CSV table of C-alpha atoms in Angstrom, one decimal:
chain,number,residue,atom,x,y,z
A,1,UNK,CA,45.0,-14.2,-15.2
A,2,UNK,CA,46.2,-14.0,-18.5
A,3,UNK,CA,48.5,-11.7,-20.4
A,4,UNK,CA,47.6,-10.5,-24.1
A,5,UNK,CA,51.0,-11.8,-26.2
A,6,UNK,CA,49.5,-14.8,-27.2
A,7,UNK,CA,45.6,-15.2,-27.6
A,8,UNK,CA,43.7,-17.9,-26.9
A,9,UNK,CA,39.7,-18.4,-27.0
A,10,UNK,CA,39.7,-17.5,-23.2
A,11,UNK,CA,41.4,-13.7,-24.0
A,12,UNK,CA,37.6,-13.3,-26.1
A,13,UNK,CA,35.3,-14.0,-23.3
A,14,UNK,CA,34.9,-10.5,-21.2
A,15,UNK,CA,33.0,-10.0,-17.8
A,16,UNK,CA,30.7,-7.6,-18.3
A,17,UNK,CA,28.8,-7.0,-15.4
A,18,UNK,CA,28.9,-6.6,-11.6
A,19,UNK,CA,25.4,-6.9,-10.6
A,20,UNK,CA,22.8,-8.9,-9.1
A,21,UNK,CA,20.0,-10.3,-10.7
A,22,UNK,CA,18.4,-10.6,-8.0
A,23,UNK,CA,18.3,-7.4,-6.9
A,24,UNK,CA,17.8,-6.3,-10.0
A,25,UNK,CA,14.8,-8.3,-10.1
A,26,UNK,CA,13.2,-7.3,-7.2
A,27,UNK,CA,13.6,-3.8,-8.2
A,28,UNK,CA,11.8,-4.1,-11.4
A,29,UNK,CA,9.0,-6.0,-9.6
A,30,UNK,CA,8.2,-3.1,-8.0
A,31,UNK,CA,8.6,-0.7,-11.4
A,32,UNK,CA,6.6,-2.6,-13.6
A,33,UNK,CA,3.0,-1.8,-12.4
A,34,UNK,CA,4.2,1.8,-13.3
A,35,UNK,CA,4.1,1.2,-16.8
A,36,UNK,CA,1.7,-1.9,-17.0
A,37,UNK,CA,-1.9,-1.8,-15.6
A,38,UNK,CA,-2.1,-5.3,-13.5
A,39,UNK,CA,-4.1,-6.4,-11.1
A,40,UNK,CA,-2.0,-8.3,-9.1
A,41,UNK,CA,2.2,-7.7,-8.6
A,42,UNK,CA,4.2,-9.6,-11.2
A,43,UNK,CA,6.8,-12.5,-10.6
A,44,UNK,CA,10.0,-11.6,-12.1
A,45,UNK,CA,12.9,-13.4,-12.7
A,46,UNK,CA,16.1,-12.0,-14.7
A,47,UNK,CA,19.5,-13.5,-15.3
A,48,UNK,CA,22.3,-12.1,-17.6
A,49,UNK,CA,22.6,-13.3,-21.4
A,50,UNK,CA,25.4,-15.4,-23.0
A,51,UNK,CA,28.6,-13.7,-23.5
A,52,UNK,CA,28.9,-14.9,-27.1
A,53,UNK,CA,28.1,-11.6,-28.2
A,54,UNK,CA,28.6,-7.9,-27.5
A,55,UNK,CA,30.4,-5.9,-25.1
A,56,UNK,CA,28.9,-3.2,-24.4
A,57,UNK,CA,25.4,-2.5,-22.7
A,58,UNK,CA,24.3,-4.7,-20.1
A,59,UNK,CA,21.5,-7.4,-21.5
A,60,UNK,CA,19.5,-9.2,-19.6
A,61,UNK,CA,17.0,-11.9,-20.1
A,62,UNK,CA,13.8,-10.8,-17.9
A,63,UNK,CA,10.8,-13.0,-17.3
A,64,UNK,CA,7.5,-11.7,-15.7
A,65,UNK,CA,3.8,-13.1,-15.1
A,66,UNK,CA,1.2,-12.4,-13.1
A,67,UNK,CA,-0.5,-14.8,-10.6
A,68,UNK,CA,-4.6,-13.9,-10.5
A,69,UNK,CA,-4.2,-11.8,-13.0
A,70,UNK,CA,-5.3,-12.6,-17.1
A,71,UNK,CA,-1.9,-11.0,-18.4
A,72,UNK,CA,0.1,-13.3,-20.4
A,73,UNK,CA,3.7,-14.1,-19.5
A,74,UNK,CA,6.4,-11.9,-20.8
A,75,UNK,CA,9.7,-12.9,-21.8
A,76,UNK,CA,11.6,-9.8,-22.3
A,77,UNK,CA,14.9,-8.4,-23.3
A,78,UNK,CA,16.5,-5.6,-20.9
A,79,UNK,CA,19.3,-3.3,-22.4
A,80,UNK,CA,21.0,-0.8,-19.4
A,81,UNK,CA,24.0,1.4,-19.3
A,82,UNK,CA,27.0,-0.3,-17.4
A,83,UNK,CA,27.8,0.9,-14.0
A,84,UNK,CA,30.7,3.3,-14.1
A,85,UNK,CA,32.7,1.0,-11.5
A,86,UNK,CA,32.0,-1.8,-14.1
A,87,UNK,CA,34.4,0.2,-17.1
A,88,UNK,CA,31.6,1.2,-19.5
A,89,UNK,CA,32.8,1.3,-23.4
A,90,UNK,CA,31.2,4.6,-24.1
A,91,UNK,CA,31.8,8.0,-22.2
A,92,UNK,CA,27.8,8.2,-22.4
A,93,UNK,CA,25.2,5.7,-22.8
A,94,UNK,CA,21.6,7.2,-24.7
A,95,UNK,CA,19.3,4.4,-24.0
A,96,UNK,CA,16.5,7.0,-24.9
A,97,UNK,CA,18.0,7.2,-28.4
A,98,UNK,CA,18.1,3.8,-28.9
A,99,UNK,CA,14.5,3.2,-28.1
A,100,UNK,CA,13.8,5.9,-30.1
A,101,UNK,CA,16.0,5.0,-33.0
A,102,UNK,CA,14.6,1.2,-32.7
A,103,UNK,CA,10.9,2.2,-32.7
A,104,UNK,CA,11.0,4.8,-35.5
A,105,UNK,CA,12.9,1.7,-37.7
A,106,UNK,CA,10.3,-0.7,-36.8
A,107,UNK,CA,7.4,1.6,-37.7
A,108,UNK,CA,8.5,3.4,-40.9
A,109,UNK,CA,10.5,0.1,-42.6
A,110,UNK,CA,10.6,-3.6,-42.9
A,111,UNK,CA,13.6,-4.1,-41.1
A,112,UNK,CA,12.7,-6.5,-38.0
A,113,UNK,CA,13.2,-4.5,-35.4
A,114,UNK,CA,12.4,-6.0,-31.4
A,115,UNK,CA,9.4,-4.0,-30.8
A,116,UNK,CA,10.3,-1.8,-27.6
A,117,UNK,CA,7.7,-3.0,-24.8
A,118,UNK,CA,9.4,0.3,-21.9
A,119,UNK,CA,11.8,3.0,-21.4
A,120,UNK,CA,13.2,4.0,-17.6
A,121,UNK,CA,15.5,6.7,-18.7
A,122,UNK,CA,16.5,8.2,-15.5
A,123,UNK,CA,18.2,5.8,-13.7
A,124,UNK,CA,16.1,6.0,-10.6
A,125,UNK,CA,14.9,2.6,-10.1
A,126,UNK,CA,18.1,0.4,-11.7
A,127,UNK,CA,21.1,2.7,-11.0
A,128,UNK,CA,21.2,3.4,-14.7
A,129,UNK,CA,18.6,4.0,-17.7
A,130,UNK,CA,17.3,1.1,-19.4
A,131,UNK,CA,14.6,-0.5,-21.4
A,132,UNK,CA,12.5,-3.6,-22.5
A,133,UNK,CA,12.5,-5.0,-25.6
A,134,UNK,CA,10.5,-8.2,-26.7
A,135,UNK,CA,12.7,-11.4,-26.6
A,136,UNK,CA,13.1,-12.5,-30.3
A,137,UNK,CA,14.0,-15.9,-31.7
A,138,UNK,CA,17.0,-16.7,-33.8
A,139,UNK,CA,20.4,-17.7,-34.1
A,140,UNK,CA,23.6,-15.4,-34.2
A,141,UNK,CA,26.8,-15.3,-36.0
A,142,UNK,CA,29.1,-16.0,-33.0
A,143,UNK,CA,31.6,-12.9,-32.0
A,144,UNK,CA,33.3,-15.4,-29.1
A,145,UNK,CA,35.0,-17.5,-30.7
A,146,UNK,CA,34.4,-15.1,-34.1
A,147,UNK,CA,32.5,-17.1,-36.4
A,148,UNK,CA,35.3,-17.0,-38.6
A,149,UNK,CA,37.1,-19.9,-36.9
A,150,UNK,CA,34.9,-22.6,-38.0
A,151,UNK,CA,32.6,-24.8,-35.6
A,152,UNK,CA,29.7,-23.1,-35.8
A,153,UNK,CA,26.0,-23.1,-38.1
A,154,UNK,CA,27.4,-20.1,-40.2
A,155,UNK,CA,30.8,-21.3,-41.2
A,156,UNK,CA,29.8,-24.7,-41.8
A,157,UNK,CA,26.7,-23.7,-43.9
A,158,UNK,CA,26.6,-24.3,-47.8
A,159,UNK,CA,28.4,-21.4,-49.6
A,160,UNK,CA,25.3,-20.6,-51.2
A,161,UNK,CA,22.8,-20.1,-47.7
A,162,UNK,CA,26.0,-17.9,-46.5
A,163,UNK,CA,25.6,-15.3,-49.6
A,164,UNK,CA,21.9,-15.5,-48.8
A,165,UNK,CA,22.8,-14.3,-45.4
A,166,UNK,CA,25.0,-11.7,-46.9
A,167,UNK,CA,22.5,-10.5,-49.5
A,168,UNK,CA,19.5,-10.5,-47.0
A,169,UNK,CA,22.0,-8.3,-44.3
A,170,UNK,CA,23.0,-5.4,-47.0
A,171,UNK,CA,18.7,-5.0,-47.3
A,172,UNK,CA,18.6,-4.5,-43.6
A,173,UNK,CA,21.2,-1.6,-44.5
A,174,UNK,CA,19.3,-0.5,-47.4
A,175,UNK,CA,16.0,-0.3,-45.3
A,176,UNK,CA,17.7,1.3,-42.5
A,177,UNK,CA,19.2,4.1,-44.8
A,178,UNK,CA,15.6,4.6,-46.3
A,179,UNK,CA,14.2,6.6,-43.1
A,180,UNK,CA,14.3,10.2,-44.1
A,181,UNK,CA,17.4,11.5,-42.2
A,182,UNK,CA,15.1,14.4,-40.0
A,183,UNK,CA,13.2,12.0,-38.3
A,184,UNK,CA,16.2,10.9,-36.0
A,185,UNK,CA,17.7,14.2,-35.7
A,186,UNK,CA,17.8,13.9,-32.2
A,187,UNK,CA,20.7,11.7,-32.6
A,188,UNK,CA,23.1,15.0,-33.0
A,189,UNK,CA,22.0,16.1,-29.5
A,190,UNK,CA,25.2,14.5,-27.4
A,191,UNK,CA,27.9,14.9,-30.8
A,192,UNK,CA,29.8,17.2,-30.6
A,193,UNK,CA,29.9,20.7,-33.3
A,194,UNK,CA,31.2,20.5,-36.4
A,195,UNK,CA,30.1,21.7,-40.0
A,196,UNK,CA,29.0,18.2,-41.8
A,197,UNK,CA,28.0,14.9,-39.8
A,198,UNK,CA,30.9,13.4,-41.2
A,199,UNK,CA,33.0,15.8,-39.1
A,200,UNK,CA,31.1,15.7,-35.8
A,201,UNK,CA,31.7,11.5,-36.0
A,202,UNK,CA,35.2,12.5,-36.5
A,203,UNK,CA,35.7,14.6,-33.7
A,204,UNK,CA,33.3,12.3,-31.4
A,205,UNK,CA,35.8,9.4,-31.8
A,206,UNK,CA,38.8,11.8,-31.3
A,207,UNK,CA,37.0,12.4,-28.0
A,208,UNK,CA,36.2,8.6,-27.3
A,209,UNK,CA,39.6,7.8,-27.8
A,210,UNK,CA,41.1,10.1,-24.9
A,211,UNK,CA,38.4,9.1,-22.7
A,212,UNK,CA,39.7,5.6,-23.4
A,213,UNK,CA,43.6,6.7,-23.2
A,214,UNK,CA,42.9,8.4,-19.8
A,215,UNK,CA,42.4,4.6,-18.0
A,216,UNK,CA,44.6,2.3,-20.2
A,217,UNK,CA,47.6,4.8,-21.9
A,218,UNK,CA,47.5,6.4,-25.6
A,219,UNK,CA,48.6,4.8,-28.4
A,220,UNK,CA,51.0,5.7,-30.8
A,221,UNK,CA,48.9,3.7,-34.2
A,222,UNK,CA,45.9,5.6,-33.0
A,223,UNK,CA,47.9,9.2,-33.0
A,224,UNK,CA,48.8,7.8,-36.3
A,225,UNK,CA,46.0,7.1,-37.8
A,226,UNK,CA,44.2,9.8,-36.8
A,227,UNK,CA,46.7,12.1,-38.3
A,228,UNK,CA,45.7,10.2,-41.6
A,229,UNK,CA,42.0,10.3,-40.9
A,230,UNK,CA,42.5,14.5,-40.7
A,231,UNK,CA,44.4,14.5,-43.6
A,232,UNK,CA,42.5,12.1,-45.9
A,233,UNK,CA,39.1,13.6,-44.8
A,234,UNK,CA,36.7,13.1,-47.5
A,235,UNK,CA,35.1,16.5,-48.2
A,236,UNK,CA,33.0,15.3,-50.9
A,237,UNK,CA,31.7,12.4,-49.0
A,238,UNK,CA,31.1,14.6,-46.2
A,239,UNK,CA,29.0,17.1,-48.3
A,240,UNK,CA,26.6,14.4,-49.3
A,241,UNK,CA,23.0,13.4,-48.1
A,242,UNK,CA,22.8,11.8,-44.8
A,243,UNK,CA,21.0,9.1,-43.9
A,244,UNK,CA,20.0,7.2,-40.9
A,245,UNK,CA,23.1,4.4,-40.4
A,246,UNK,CA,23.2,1.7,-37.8
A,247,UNK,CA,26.5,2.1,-36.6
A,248,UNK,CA,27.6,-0.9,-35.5
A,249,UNK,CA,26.7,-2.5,-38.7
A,250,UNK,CA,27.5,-6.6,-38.6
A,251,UNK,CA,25.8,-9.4,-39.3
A,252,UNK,CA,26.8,-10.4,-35.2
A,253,UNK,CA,24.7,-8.1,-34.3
A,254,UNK,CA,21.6,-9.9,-36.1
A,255,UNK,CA,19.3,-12.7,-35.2
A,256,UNK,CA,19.1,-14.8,-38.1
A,257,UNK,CA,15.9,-17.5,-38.9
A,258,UNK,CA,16.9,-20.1,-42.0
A,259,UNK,CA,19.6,-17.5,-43.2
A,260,UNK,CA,16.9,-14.8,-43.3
A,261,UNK,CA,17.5,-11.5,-40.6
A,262,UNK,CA,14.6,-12.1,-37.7
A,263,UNK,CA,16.1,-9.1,-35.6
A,264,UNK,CA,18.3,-6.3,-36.0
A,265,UNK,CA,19.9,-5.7,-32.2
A,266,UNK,CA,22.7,-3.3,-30.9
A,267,UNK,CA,21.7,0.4,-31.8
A,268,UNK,CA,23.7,2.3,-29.3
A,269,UNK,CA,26.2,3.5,-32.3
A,270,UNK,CA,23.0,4.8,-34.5
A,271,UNK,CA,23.9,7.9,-36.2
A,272,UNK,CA,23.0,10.3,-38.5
A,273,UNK,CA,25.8,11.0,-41.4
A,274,UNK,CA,27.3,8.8,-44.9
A,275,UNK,CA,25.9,5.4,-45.9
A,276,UNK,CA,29.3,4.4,-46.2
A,277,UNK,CA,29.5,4.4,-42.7
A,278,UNK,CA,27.2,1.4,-42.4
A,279,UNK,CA,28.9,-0.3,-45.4
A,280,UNK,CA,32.2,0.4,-44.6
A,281,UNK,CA,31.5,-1.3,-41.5
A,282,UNK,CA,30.3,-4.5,-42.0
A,283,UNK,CA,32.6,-5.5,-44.7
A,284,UNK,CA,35.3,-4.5,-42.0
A,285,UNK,CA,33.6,-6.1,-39.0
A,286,UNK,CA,34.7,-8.8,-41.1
A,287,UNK,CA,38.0,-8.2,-42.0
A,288,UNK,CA,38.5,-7.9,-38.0
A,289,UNK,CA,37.0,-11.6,-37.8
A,290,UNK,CA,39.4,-12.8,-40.4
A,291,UNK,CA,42.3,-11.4,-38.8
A,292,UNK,CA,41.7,-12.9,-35.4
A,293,UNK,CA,40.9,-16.5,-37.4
A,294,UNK,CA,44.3,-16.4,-38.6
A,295,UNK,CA,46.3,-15.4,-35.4
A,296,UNK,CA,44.3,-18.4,-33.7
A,297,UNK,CA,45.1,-20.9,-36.7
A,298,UNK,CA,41.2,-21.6,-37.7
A,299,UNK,CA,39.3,-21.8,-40.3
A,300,UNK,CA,38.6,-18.4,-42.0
A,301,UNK,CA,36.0,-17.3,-44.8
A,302,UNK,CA,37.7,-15.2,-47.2
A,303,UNK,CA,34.5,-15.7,-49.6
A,304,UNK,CA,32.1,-13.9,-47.4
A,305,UNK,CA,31.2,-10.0,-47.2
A,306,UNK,CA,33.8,-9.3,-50.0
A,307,UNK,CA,33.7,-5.2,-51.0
A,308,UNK,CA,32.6,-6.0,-54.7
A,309,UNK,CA,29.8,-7.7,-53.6
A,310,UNK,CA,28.4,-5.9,-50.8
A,311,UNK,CA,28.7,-2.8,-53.0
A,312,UNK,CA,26.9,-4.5,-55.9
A,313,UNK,CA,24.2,-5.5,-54.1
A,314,UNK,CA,23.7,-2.3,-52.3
A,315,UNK,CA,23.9,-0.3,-55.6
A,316,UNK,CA,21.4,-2.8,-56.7
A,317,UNK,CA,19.0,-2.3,-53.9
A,318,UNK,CA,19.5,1.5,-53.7
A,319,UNK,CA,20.6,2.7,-56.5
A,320,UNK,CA,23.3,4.4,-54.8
A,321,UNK,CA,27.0,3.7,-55.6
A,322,UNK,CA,29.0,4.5,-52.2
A,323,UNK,CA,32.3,6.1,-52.5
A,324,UNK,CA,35.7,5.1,-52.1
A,325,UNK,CA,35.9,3.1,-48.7
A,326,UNK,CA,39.6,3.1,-47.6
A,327,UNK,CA,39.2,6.0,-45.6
A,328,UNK,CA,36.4,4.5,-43.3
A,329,UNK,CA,37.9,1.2,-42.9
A,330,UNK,CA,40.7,3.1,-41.1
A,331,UNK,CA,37.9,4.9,-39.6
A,332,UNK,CA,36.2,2.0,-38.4
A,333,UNK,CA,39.4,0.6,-37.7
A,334,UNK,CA,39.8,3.2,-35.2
A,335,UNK,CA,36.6,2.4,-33.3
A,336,UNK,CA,37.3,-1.1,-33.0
A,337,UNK,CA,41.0,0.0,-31.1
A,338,UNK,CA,38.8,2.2,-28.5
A,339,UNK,CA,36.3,-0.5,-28.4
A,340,UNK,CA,39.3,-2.9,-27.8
A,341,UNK,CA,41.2,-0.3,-25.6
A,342,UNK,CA,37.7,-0.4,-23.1
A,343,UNK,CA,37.3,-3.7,-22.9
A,344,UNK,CA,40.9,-4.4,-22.2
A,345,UNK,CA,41.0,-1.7,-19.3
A,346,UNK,CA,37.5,-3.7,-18.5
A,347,UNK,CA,39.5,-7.2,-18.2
A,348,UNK,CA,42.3,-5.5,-16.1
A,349,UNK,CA,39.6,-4.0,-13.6
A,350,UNK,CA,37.8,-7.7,-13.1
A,351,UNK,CA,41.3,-9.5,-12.7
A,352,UNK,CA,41.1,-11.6,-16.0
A,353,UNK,CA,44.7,-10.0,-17.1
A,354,UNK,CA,47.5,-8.3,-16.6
A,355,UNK,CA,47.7,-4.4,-18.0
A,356,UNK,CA,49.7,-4.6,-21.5
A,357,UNK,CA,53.4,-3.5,-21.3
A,358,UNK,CA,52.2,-1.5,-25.0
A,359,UNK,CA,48.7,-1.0,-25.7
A,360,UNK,CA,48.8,-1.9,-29.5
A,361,UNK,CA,48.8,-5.9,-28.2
A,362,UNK,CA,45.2,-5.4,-27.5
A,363,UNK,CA,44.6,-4.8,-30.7
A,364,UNK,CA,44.1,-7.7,-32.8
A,365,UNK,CA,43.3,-5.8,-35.9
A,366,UNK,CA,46.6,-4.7,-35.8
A,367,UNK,CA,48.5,-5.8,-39.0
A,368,UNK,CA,45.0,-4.9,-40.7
A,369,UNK,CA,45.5,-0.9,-39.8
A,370,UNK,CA,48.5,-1.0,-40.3
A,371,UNK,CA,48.3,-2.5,-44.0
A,372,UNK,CA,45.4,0.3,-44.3
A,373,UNK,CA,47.5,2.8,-43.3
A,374,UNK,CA,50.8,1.9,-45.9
A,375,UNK,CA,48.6,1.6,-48.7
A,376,UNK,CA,49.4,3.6,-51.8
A,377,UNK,CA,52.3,5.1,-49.1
């Protein structure tokens, strides 16, 4: 078990799971001729996906055929809500909406999207909703260890294949932010009320964050921030067209082909409010990265996702110049303490650490807020 002072590449690999893929195998065996005619049962095999990336819903690498039966093998992706028991990230998990969200993208854009193969949104046959999703190829900017700390295909590309990345990734942004707002309205169903989108985001992730206080303790930077967030809300911003926005809008969550996007994954943060929201957030997703490269002593890329040059080529794609961004950094800054505050009290739950003695050492964005914060103080 280890404690959070000090950080070492073990403190980024997190248990996700406590399920059994067998089991879970079985069980969807005996779902599948539901939703695909067959004329035989299928074979299916599942196991969980690498840890490198993503902390949140459960993915799982399923394999199916069908002995005496002309269907080609399937090699799917599974998404599903964590089990309660397991410490789930989210209050609520929509799997619905992110089918939803991920086949409307697919059909009305060019953004490659895994086309969404089945939805089980009830929960009767797994324990919790979930769907299918083709497999897709690619490769992925590593989140453990962050890709910032060297060893890996992205950091050790050519300077010039990592602004291709960085180009091609703002134009999944841009295509993402050209689906007309109203087709994903249903993504207000579970926010809470509030007057502009802007402010129902706002109050959902005042909301998230007491969820997350109630298993793991409150946090005095949090209270802090927020306080700034409330005071520093941008009305104008606010007031402005909507679009649809990714949410958790990083080039880790991305399959990449030769530097080129090949599939856009992780929509369970999809919203409807600000483009800035999306940009904001994958120039700080960054910023995070950077952080954690220097507390561990390694490597960093300083060069990469820089604000002039996302903006530039966003403006250039869109014709849109995005307001000032300060104010959702410290938003998404937020986010990434909850997200940070769940998968801590996760950790605690499986055994991997001890509870912190303050809960601001989970956060290894730290000095990053809190220079946020201070500026122009």
């Amino acid at each position: 078990m280890s404690t959070v002072n000090d950080p070492t590449a073990d403190d980024f690999h997190i248990q996700v799971s406590s399920r059994d893929s067998n089991e879970l195998a079985t069980a969807l065996a005996a779902w599948l001729p539901t939703v695909i005619a067959s004329q035989a049962p299928p074979v299916v095999t599942a196991a969980g996906a690498s840890d490198a990336n993503g902390m949140s819903s459960e993915t799982i690498a399923v394999q199916a055929s069908w002995p005496g039966d002309d269907l080609p093998d399937a090699r799917w992706i599974l998404r599903m809500a964590p089990a309660a028991q397991d410490v789930p990230v989210f209050r609520q998990y929509r799997l619905d909406h992110q089918y939803e969200v991920m086949r409307l993208v697919g059909e009305l854009t060019d953004v490659p999207v895994p086309t969404v193969v089945a939805l089980e949104p009830t929960g009767d046959i797994l324990g919790e909703p979930f769907f299918l999703m083709e497999e897709c190829a690619g490769v992925v900017p590593p989140d453990v260890l962050p890709y910032t700390c060297g060893g890996n295909w992205l950091a050790d590309a050519p300077v010039e294949q990592q602004r291709a990345l960085q180009d091609a990734t703002v134009r999944v942004i841009a295509g993402i932010h050209s689906v007309p707002a109203e087709t994903c309205g249903f993504l207000n169903e579970t926010m809470p009320q509030g007057d502009t989108d802007l402010r129902r985001q706002f109050v959902w992730l005042v909301d998230w964050y007491e969820f997350a206080a109630g298993d793991i303790g409150r946090s005095g930077l949090i209270d802090r921030a927020i306080e700034w967030l409330e005071s520093n809300f941008p009305e104008d911003v606010a007031a402005s067209e909507s679009v649809v926005t990714w949410g958790d809008a990083r080039i880790g969550n991305i399959m990449y082909e030769d530097f080129v996007p090949a599939a856009v994954l992780d929509w369970e943060m999809a919203r409807v409010g600000p483009r800035e929201t999306d940009v904001a957030w994958l120039i700080f997703a960054h910023m995070v990265f950077e952080e954690i490269a220097t507390m561990l002593n390694m490597g960093g890329l300083p060069h990469l996702l820089r604000e002039e040059d996302v903006r530039q080529t966003y403006r250039e794609l869109t014709g849109v110049e995005v307001g000032d961004l300060r104010w959702f950094y410290v938003f998404a800054s937020l986010q990434w303490c909850v997200v940070f505050m769940r998968t801590g009290a996760r950790r605690v739950h499986f055994g991997e650490m001890e509870a912190p003695k303050e809960i601001e050492e989970l956060f290894y964005h730290r000095p990053l807020i809190e220079r946020l914060l201070s500026e122009g103080a």
